[in-house]
């Protein structure tokens, strides 16, 4: 196991920023720390780097406890949110900084820097100063600088936060490919779930200092373990009285059970359009919003308000139209437990074979 | 309205600054070049200028060293609690708020020959008040905030992330200071040095109280001017004053140049 963290805690005065976090990371994996702002993600990253001292708990790299090692000796590369480039140094000198400390020869330094300049697509910009570069270029310099001394672990704090939306997507793909090519274990912090899902091999969801769930993006999406994860990943509507949703009446028997329903769990059609008519219920279009590539439809069904999407290819709906609404599944939770339930009426109790 | 205000502004500028400067110049040259050089070549004048120069050098060195260190601690140190930093930060401005004469008096009351601490040091053969060390302390008291107030905003503005980046790249504090922090605060320090030097040249009140103004011993250029005026030796007073004024003008020009360089970087 490359990295192992056990019962990590961090307190800033009265504020408990990180609570009892434990996890392991395999070599070469790209991990996304995802969660709302102020949830303790950056604190975890800074403790791994040695920039912050844990209040309690252990951090191990390759089986060796590194708690007492200063950042200088941990063999990590850190990409800061605002890049923290050395303003008075050229791109070349920025990237060479870590190599000069290692007292490498001039030729070695030049070779390694040019290698990284080429890898990050910064050829021709070596003699520029950071203020002469665009946001995306600065990010790449920060990345090259962190990689130069060949660290065993790369930590990235909100690496795309300061870049405009269009370049961000491009840079994400670029970074993922690059990290794969270099083969370095990496952890990045983000509050953008789309980013985490797209880039990470594994996601750790952090909320209020706790690790809520760790798993592949698909696992987390498919089977969220806590109500927070279910609500945080993907879009969803919370339904207070689950009994009003056709097919989930049983669940209402348990006191205090609520449901979380994602847009993609819902199928809608004009009355009669849906195949499994017995499992569907009647509803009405409340409002329509155009979302660029599809319609977002607000529905009133039973006593509940639901949200789903509808393809532009299908017949255009109007507010007030009657609908047939089929809820395929719901994520149910109460104070004690949480589980996923399929629509009971979808399985025909008396199948007829023809 | 404009037609009235512009001339008035110029008039005030001329009355307050230009005329006194010309007056000092003509006063110093009142007895011709010879009178000016005689006034300056008096042994007490040479000694006074030397004292001012020595105090300036010692104070500037100490102030730069400790000013940089205190700024670093006040901005960066995590082992100082926030409240303590706030307190230190506001106490730091005391010399700006307190009259220099009171500053000098505090030193006399603390370290003077009649105090416990002063007599103890006296017995050990070290005299502070009415001697060079006291004058240095008094000038330090007056100039101390200047360096810190120049450097602290720069340190706050650049933040600690560049230094943290250096540490993750393997650099220890000394290397980080010279390669990362120093280039960022360099022009702030130069600016602080210029202000400190200018203030050392001009300091009067605190030094007067602490030095006792003993001719050929603890007299500085400014206190000599004061004494010459008292003795109605106006030409001599103007001569020494002209030298001080010329230095100050030179410094201001240097500061303008430093500012321009700061903007370039």
mmCIF file with all atom_site columns, N, CA and C in Angstrom, chain A residues 234-285:
data_model
loop_
_atom_site.group_PDB
_atom_site.id
_atom_site.type_symbol
_atom_site.label_atom_id
_atom_site.label_alt_id
_atom_site.label_comp_id
_atom_site.label_asym_id
_atom_site.label_entity_id
_atom_site.label_seq_id
_atom_site.pdbx_PDB_ins_code
_atom_site.Cartn_x
_atom_site.Cartn_y
_atom_site.Cartn_z
_atom_site.occupancy
_atom_site.B_iso_or_equiv
_atom_site.pdbx_formal_charge
_atom_site.auth_seq_id
_atom_site.auth_comp_id
_atom_site.auth_asym_id
_atom_site.auth_atom_id
_atom_site.pdbx_PDB_model_num
ATOM 1   N N  . UNK A 1 234 ? -24.522 13.808 -8.240  1.00 0.00 ? 234 UNK A N  1
ATOM 2   C CA . UNK A 1 234 ? -25.642 13.857 -9.167  1.00 0.00 ? 234 UNK A CA 1
ATOM 3   C C  . UNK A 1 234 ? -26.672 14.872 -8.703  1.00 0.00 ? 234 UNK A C  1
ATOM 4   N N  . UNK A 1 235 ? -27.745 14.968 -9.463  1.00 0.00 ? 235 UNK A N  1
ATOM 5   C CA . UNK A 1 235 ? -28.822 15.868 -9.083  1.00 0.00 ? 235 UNK A CA 1
ATOM 6   C C  . UNK A 1 235 ? -29.846 15.038 -8.335  1.00 0.00 ? 235 UNK A C  1
ATOM 7   N N  . UNK A 1 236 ? -30.630 15.649 -7.486  1.00 0.00 ? 236 UNK A N  1
ATOM 8   C CA . UNK A 1 236 ? -31.656 14.869 -6.811  1.00 0.00 ? 236 UNK A CA 1
ATOM 9   C C  . UNK A 1 236 ? -32.705 15.753 -6.171  1.00 0.00 ? 236 UNK A C  1
ATOM 10  N N  . UNK A 1 237 ? -33.852 15.151 -5.940  1.00 0.00 ? 237 UNK A N  1
ATOM 11  C CA . UNK A 1 237 ? -34.928 15.807 -5.221  1.00 0.00 ? 237 UNK A CA 1
ATOM 12  C C  . UNK A 1 237 ? -35.211 14.965 -3.996  1.00 0.00 ? 237 UNK A C  1
ATOM 13  N N  . UNK A 1 238 ? -35.428 15.611 -2.870  1.00 0.00 ? 238 UNK A N  1
ATOM 14  C CA . UNK A 1 238 ? -35.761 14.859 -1.653  1.00 0.00 ? 238 UNK A CA 1
ATOM 15  C C  . UNK A 1 238 ? -37.284 14.851 -1.497  1.00 0.00 ? 238 UNK A C  1
ATOM 16  N N  . UNK A 1 239 ? -37.847 13.666 -1.295  1.00 0.00 ? 239 UNK A N  1
ATOM 17  C CA . UNK A 1 239 ? -39.292 13.514 -1.124  1.00 0.00 ? 239 UNK A CA 1
ATOM 18  C C  . UNK A 1 239 ? -39.552 13.138 0.328   1.00 0.00 ? 239 UNK A C  1
ATOM 19  N N  . UNK A 1 240 ? -40.363 13.970 1.005   1.00 0.00 ? 240 UNK A N  1
ATOM 20  C CA . UNK A 1 240 ? -40.616 13.735 2.433   1.00 0.00 ? 240 UNK A CA 1
ATOM 21  C C  . UNK A 1 240 ? -41.591 12.564 2.639   1.00 0.00 ? 240 UNK A C  1
ATOM 22  N N  . UNK A 1 241 ? -42.682 12.579 1.880   1.00 0.00 ? 241 UNK A N  1
ATOM 23  C CA . UNK A 1 241 ? -43.661 11.498 2.083   1.00 0.00 ? 241 UNK A CA 1
ATOM 24  C C  . UNK A 1 241 ? -43.588 10.524 0.909   1.00 0.00 ? 241 UNK A C  1
ATOM 25  N N  . UNK A 1 242 ? -42.791 9.502  1.098   1.00 0.00 ? 242 UNK A N  1
ATOM 26  C CA . UNK A 1 242 ? -42.515 8.539  0.038   1.00 0.00 ? 242 UNK A CA 1
ATOM 27  C C  . UNK A 1 242 ? -43.774 7.776  -0.364  1.00 0.00 ? 242 UNK A C  1
ATOM 28  N N  . UNK A 1 243 ? -44.745 7.707  0.564   1.00 0.00 ? 243 UNK A N  1
ATOM 29  C CA . UNK A 1 243 ? -45.996 6.986  0.283   1.00 0.00 ? 243 UNK A CA 1
ATOM 30  C C  . UNK A 1 243 ? -46.739 7.527  -0.924  1.00 0.00 ? 243 UNK A C  1
ATOM 31  N N  . UNK A 1 244 ? -46.490 8.786  -1.257  1.00 0.00 ? 244 UNK A N  1
ATOM 32  C CA . UNK A 1 244 ? -47.221 9.388  -2.362  1.00 0.00 ? 244 UNK A CA 1
ATOM 33  C C  . UNK A 1 244 ? -46.667 8.999  -3.726  1.00 0.00 ? 244 UNK A C  1
ATOM 34  N N  . UNK A 1 245 ? -45.517 8.322  -3.741  1.00 0.00 ? 245 UNK A N  1
ATOM 35  C CA . UNK A 1 245 ? -44.943 7.889  -5.015  1.00 0.00 ? 245 UNK A CA 1
ATOM 36  C C  . UNK A 1 245 ? -45.417 6.466  -5.304  1.00 0.00 ? 245 UNK A C  1
ATOM 37  N N  . UNK A 1 246 ? -46.005 6.296  -6.450  1.00 0.00 ? 246 UNK A N  1
ATOM 38  C CA . UNK A 1 246 ? -46.579 5.012  -6.832  1.00 0.00 ? 246 UNK A CA 1
ATOM 39  C C  . UNK A 1 246 ? -45.471 3.964  -6.932  1.00 0.00 ? 246 UNK A C  1
ATOM 40  N N  . UNK A 1 247 ? -45.688 2.852  -6.249  1.00 0.00 ? 247 UNK A N  1
ATOM 41  C CA . UNK A 1 247 ? -44.698 1.783  -6.308  1.00 0.00 ? 247 UNK A CA 1
ATOM 42  C C  . UNK A 1 247 ? -43.820 1.738  -5.068  1.00 0.00 ? 247 UNK A C  1
ATOM 43  N N  . UNK A 1 248 ? -43.915 2.775  -4.201  1.00 0.00 ? 248 UNK A N  1
ATOM 44  C CA . UNK A 1 248 ? -43.051 2.820  -3.010  1.00 0.00 ? 248 UNK A CA 1
ATOM 45  C C  . UNK A 1 248 ? -43.884 2.929  -1.735  1.00 0.00 ? 248 UNK A C  1
ATOM 46  N N  . UNK A 1 249 ? -45.161 2.549  -1.828  1.00 0.00 ? 249 UNK A N  1
ATOM 47  C CA . UNK A 1 249 ? -46.060 2.713  -0.678  1.00 0.00 ? 249 UNK A CA 1
ATOM 48  C C  . UNK A 1 249 ? -45.548 1.957  0.541   1.00 0.00 ? 249 UNK A C  1
ATOM 49  N N  . UNK A 1 250 ? -44.937 0.786  0.295   1.00 0.00 ? 250 UNK A N  1
ATOM 50  C CA . UNK A 1 250 ? -44.418 -0.039 1.401   1.00 0.00 ? 250 UNK A CA 1
ATOM 51  C C  . UNK A 1 250 ? -43.444 0.715  2.288   1.00 0.00 ? 250 UNK A C  1
ATOM 52  N N  . UNK A 1 251 ? -42.606 1.510  1.622   1.00 0.00 ? 251 UNK A N  1
ATOM 53  C CA . UNK A 1 251 ? -41.531 2.181  2.354   1.00 0.00 ? 251 UNK A CA 1
ATOM 54  C C  . UNK A 1 251 ? -42.076 3.167  3.373   1.00 0.00 ? 251 UNK A C  1
ATOM 55  N N  . UNK A 1 252 ? -43.274 3.683  3.135   1.00 0.00 ? 252 UNK A N  1
ATOM 56  C CA . UNK A 1 252 ? -43.836 4.684  4.033   1.00 0.00 ? 252 UNK A CA 1
ATOM 57  C C  . UNK A 1 252 ? -44.166 4.085  5.389   1.00 0.00 ? 252 UNK A C  1
ATOM 58  N N  . UNK A 1 253 ? -44.243 2.745  5.458   1.00 0.00 ? 253 UNK A N  1
ATOM 59  C CA . UNK A 1 253 ? -44.557 2.095  6.715   1.00 0.00 ? 253 UNK A CA 1
ATOM 60  C C  . UNK A 1 253 ? -43.501 2.377  7.779   1.00 0.00 ? 253 UNK A C  1
ATOM 61  N N  . UNK A 1 254 ? -42.255 2.519  7.346   1.00 0.00 ? 254 UNK A N  1
ATOM 62  C CA . UNK A 1 254 ? -41.180 2.817  8.301   1.00 0.00 ? 254 UNK A CA 1
ATOM 63  C C  . UNK A 1 254 ? -41.218 4.297  8.661   1.00 0.00 ? 254 UNK A C  1
ATOM 64  N N  . UNK A 1 255 ? -41.226 4.580  9.946   1.00 0.00 ? 255 UNK A N  1
ATOM 65  C CA . UNK A 1 255 ? -41.324 5.970  10.404  1.00 0.00 ? 255 UNK A CA 1
ATOM 66  C C  . UNK A 1 255 ? -40.127 6.813  9.966   1.00 0.00 ? 255 UNK A C  1
ATOM 67  N N  . UNK A 1 256 ? -40.418 8.004  9.508   1.00 0.00 ? 256 UNK A N  1
ATOM 68  C CA . UNK A 1 256 ? -39.351 8.976  9.240   1.00 0.00 ? 256 UNK A CA 1
ATOM 69  C C  . UNK A 1 256 ? -38.510 8.675  8.018   1.00 0.00 ? 256 UNK A C  1
ATOM 70  N N  . UNK A 1 257 ? -38.996 7.801  7.136   1.00 0.00 ? 257 UNK A N  1
ATOM 71  C CA . UNK A 1 257 ? -38.207 7.479  5.952   1.00 0.00 ? 257 UNK A CA 1
ATOM 72  C C  . UNK A 1 257 ? -38.432 8.519  4.863   1.00 0.00 ? 257 UNK A C  1
ATOM 73  N N  . UNK A 1 258 ? -37.346 8.988  4.300   1.00 0.00 ? 258 UNK A N  1
ATOM 74  C CA . UNK A 1 258 ? -37.409 9.947  3.193   1.00 0.00 ? 258 UNK A CA 1
ATOM 75  C C  . UNK A 1 258 ? -36.789 9.317  1.958   1.00 0.00 ? 258 UNK A C  1
ATOM 76  N N  . UNK A 1 259 ? -37.104 9.886  0.813   1.00 0.00 ? 259 UNK A N  1
ATOM 77  C CA . UNK A 1 259 ? -36.562 9.336  -0.426  1.00 0.00 ? 259 UNK A CA 1
ATOM 78  C C  . UNK A 1 259 ? -35.798 10.408 -1.179  1.00 0.00 ? 259 UNK A C  1
ATOM 79  N N  . UNK A 1 260 ? -34.787 9.945  -1.885  1.00 0.00 ? 260 UNK A N  1
ATOM 80  C CA . UNK A 1 260 ? -34.019 10.836 -2.724  1.00 0.00 ? 260 UNK A CA 1
ATOM 81  C C  . UNK A 1 260 ? -34.111 10.291 -4.138  1.00 0.00 ? 260 UNK A C  1
ATOM 82  N N  . UNK A 1 261 ? -34.619 11.095 -5.038  1.00 0.00 ? 261 UNK A N  1
ATOM 83  C CA . UNK A 1 261 ? -34.874 10.596 -6.386  1.00 0.00 ? 261 UNK A CA 1
ATOM 84  C C  . UNK A 1 261 ? -34.097 11.424 -7.395  1.00 0.00 ? 261 UNK A C  1
ATOM 85  N N  . UNK A 1 262 ? -33.334 10.745 -8.235  1.00 0.00 ? 262 UNK A N  1
ATOM 86  C CA . UNK A 1 262 ? -32.542 11.434 -9.252  1.00 0.00 ? 262 UNK A CA 1
ATOM 87  C C  . UNK A 1 262 ? -33.357 11.608 -10.534 1.00 0.00 ? 262 UNK A C  1
ATOM 88  N N  . UNK A 1 263 ? -33.054 12.617 -11.318 1.00 0.00 ? 263 UNK A N  1
ATOM 89  C CA . UNK A 1 263 ? -33.806 12.840 -12.560 1.00 0.00 ? 263 UNK A CA 1
ATOM 90  C C  . UNK A 1 263 ? -33.781 11.619 -13.467 1.00 0.00 ? 263 UNK A C  1
ATOM 91  N N  . UNK A 1 264 ? -32.635 10.924 -13.491 1.00 0.00 ? 264 UNK A N  1
ATOM 92  C CA . UNK A 1 264 ? -32.525 9.805  -14.420 1.00 0.00 ? 264 UNK A CA 1
ATOM 93  C C  . UNK A 1 264 ? -33.262 8.552  -13.935 1.00 0.00 ? 264 UNK A C  1
ATOM 94  N N  . UNK A 1 265 ? -33.776 8.583  -12.706 1.00 0.00 ? 265 UNK A N  1
ATOM 95  C CA . UNK A 1 265 ? -34.577 7.462  -12.209 1.00 0.00 ? 265 UNK A CA 1
ATOM 96  C C  . UNK A 1 265 ? -36.023 7.583  -12.701 1.00 0.00 ? 265 UNK A C  1
ATOM 97  N N  . UNK A 1 266 ? -36.347 8.721  -13.301 1.00 0.00 ? 266 UNK A N  1
ATOM 98  C CA . UNK A 1 266 ? -37.744 9.011  -13.629 1.00 0.00 ? 266 UNK A CA 1
ATOM 99  C C  . UNK A 1 266 ? -37.952 8.923  -15.137 1.00 0.00 ? 266 UNK A C  1
ATOM 100 N N  . UNK A 1 267 ? -39.012 8.248  -15.506 1.00 0.00 ? 267 UNK A N  1
ATOM 101 C CA . UNK A 1 267 ? -39.372 8.171  -16.918 1.00 0.00 ? 267 UNK A CA 1
ATOM 102 C C  . UNK A 1 267 ? -40.710 8.874  -17.078 1.00 0.00 ? 267 UNK A C  1
ATOM 103 N N  . UNK A 1 268 ? -40.816 9.734  -18.092 1.00 0.00 ? 268 UNK A N  1
ATOM 104 C CA . UNK A 1 268 ? -42.099 10.400 -18.293 1.00 0.00 ? 268 UNK A CA 1
ATOM 105 C C  . UNK A 1 268 ? -42.577 10.199 -19.733 1.00 0.00 ? 268 UNK A C  1
ATOM 106 N N  . UNK A 1 269 ? -43.858 10.307 -19.922 1.00 0.00 ? 269 UNK A N  1
ATOM 107 C CA . UNK A 1 269 ? -44.421 10.209 -21.266 1.00 0.00 ? 269 UNK A CA 1
ATOM 108 C C  . UNK A 1 269 ? -45.849 10.706 -21.246 1.00 0.00 ? 269 UNK A C  1
ATOM 109 N N  . UNK A 1 270 ? -46.382 10.950 -22.436 1.00 0.00 ? 270 UNK A N  1
ATOM 110 C CA . UNK A 1 270 ? -47.804 11.294 -22.512 1.00 0.00 ? 270 UNK A CA 1
ATOM 111 C C  . UNK A 1 270 ? -48.585 10.085 -22.012 1.00 0.00 ? 270 UNK A C  1
ATOM 112 N N  . UNK A 1 271 ? -49.777 10.267 -21.471 1.00 0.00 ? 271 UNK A N  1
ATOM 113 C CA . UNK A 1 271 ? -50.541 9.121  -20.959 1.00 0.00 ? 271 UNK A CA 1
ATOM 114 C C  . UNK A 1 271 ? -50.583 8.000  -21.988 1.00 0.00 ? 271 UNK A C  1
ATOM 115 N N  . UNK A 1 272 ? -50.258 6.810  -21.517 1.00 0.00 ? 272 UNK A N  1
ATOM 116 C CA . UNK A 1 272 ? -50.282 5.663  -22.418 1.00 0.00 ? 272 UNK A CA 1
ATOM 117 C C  . UNK A 1 272 ? -48.968 5.379  -23.101 1.00 0.00 ? 272 UNK A C  1
ATOM 118 N N  . UNK A 1 273 ? -48.025 6.310  -23.024 1.00 0.00 ? 273 UNK A N  1
ATOM 119 C CA . UNK A 1 273 ? -46.750 6.132  -23.727 1.00 0.00 ? 273 UNK A CA 1
ATOM 120 C C  . UNK A 1 273 ? -45.819 5.146  -23.037 1.00 0.00 ? 273 UNK A C  1
ATOM 121 N N  . UNK A 1 274 ? -45.943 5.042  -21.698 1.00 0.00 ? 274 UNK A N  1
ATOM 122 C CA . UNK A 1 274 ? -45.017 4.213  -20.940 1.00 0.00 ? 274 UNK A CA 1
ATOM 123 C C  . UNK A 1 274 ? -45.471 2.763  -20.921 1.00 0.00 ? 274 UNK A C  1
ATOM 124 N N  . UNK A 1 275 ? -44.547 1.854  -21.174 1.00 0.00 ? 275 UNK A N  1
ATOM 125 C CA . UNK A 1 275 ? -44.861 0.437  -21.273 1.00 0.00 ? 275 UNK A CA 1
ATOM 126 C C  . UNK A 1 275 ? -45.430 -0.148 -19.986 1.00 0.00 ? 275 UNK A C  1
ATOM 127 N N  . UNK A 1 276 ? -44.748 0.102  -18.896 1.00 0.00 ? 276 UNK A N  1
ATOM 128 C CA . UNK A 1 276 ? -45.165 -0.493 -17.624 1.00 0.00 ? 276 UNK A CA 1
ATOM 129 C C  . UNK A 1 276 ? -46.246 0.377  -16.978 1.00 0.00 ? 276 UNK A C  1
ATOM 130 N N  . UNK A 1 277 ? -47.391 0.413  -17.574 1.00 0.00 ? 277 UNK A N  1
ATOM 131 C CA . UNK A 1 277 ? -48.433 1.349  -17.150 1.00 0.00 ? 277 UNK A CA 1
ATOM 132 C C  . UNK A 1 277 ? -48.849 1.137  -15.703 1.00 0.00 ? 277 UNK A C  1
ATOM 133 N N  . UNK A 1 278 ? -48.813 -0.124 -15.244 1.00 0.00 ? 278 UNK A N  1
ATOM 134 C CA . UNK A 1 278 ? -49.288 -0.396 -13.888 1.00 0.00 ? 278 UNK A CA 1
ATOM 135 C C  . UNK A 1 278 ? -48.384 0.236  -12.841 1.00 0.00 ? 278 UNK A C  1
ATOM 136 N N  . UNK A 1 279 ? -47.100 0.455  -13.183 1.00 0.00 ? 279 UNK A N  1
ATOM 137 C CA . UNK A 1 279 ? -46.163 1.013  -12.204 1.00 0.00 ? 279 UNK A CA 1
ATOM 138 C C  . UNK A 1 279 ? -46.125 2.543  -12.274 1.00 0.00 ? 279 UNK A C  1
ATOM 139 N N  . UNK A 1 280 ? -46.734 3.106  -13.289 1.00 0.00 ? 280 UNK A N  1
ATOM 140 C CA . UNK A 1 280 ? -46.660 4.557  -13.460 1.00 0.00 ? 280 UNK A CA 1
ATOM 141 C C  . UNK A 1 280 ? -47.805 5.242  -12.722 1.00 0.00 ? 280 UNK A C  1
ATOM 142 N N  . UNK A 1 281 ? -47.629 6.555  -12.514 1.00 0.00 ? 281 UNK A N  1
ATOM 143 C CA . UNK A 1 281 ? -48.710 7.312  -11.885 1.00 0.00 ? 281 UNK A CA 1
ATOM 144 C C  . UNK A 1 281 ? -48.989 8.553  -12.727 1.00 0.00 ? 281 UNK A C  1
ATOM 145 N N  . UNK A 1 282 ? -50.079 9.181  -12.391 1.00 0.00 ? 282 UNK A N  1
ATOM 146 C CA . UNK A 1 282 ? -50.446 10.361 -13.162 1.00 0.00 ? 282 UNK A CA 1
ATOM 147 C C  . UNK A 1 282 ? -49.739 11.594 -12.634 1.00 0.00 ? 282 UNK A C  1
ATOM 148 N N  . UNK A 1 283 ? -49.435 12.488 -13.549 1.00 0.00 ? 283 UNK A N  1
ATOM 149 C CA . UNK A 1 283 ? -48.774 13.720 -13.121 1.00 0.00 ? 283 UNK A CA 1
ATOM 150 C C  . UNK A 1 283 ? -49.105 14.843 -14.086 1.00 0.00 ? 283 UNK A C  1
ATOM 151 N N  . UNK A 1 284 ? -48.464 15.981 -13.830 1.00 0.00 ? 284 UNK A N  1
ATOM 152 C CA . UNK A 1 284 ? -48.768 17.167 -14.613 1.00 0.00 ? 284 UNK A CA 1
ATOM 153 C C  . UNK A 1 284 ? -47.470 17.973 -14.768 1.00 0.00 ? 284 UNK A C  1
ATOM 154 N N  . UNK A 1 285 ? -47.283 18.576 -15.933 1.00 0.00 ? 285 UNK A N  1
ATOM 155 C CA . UNK A 1 285 ? -46.083 19.400 -16.130 1.00 0.00 ? 285 UNK A CA 1
ATOM 156 C C  . UNK A 1 285 ? -46.275 20.718 -15.397 1.00 0.00 ? 285 UNK A C  1
#
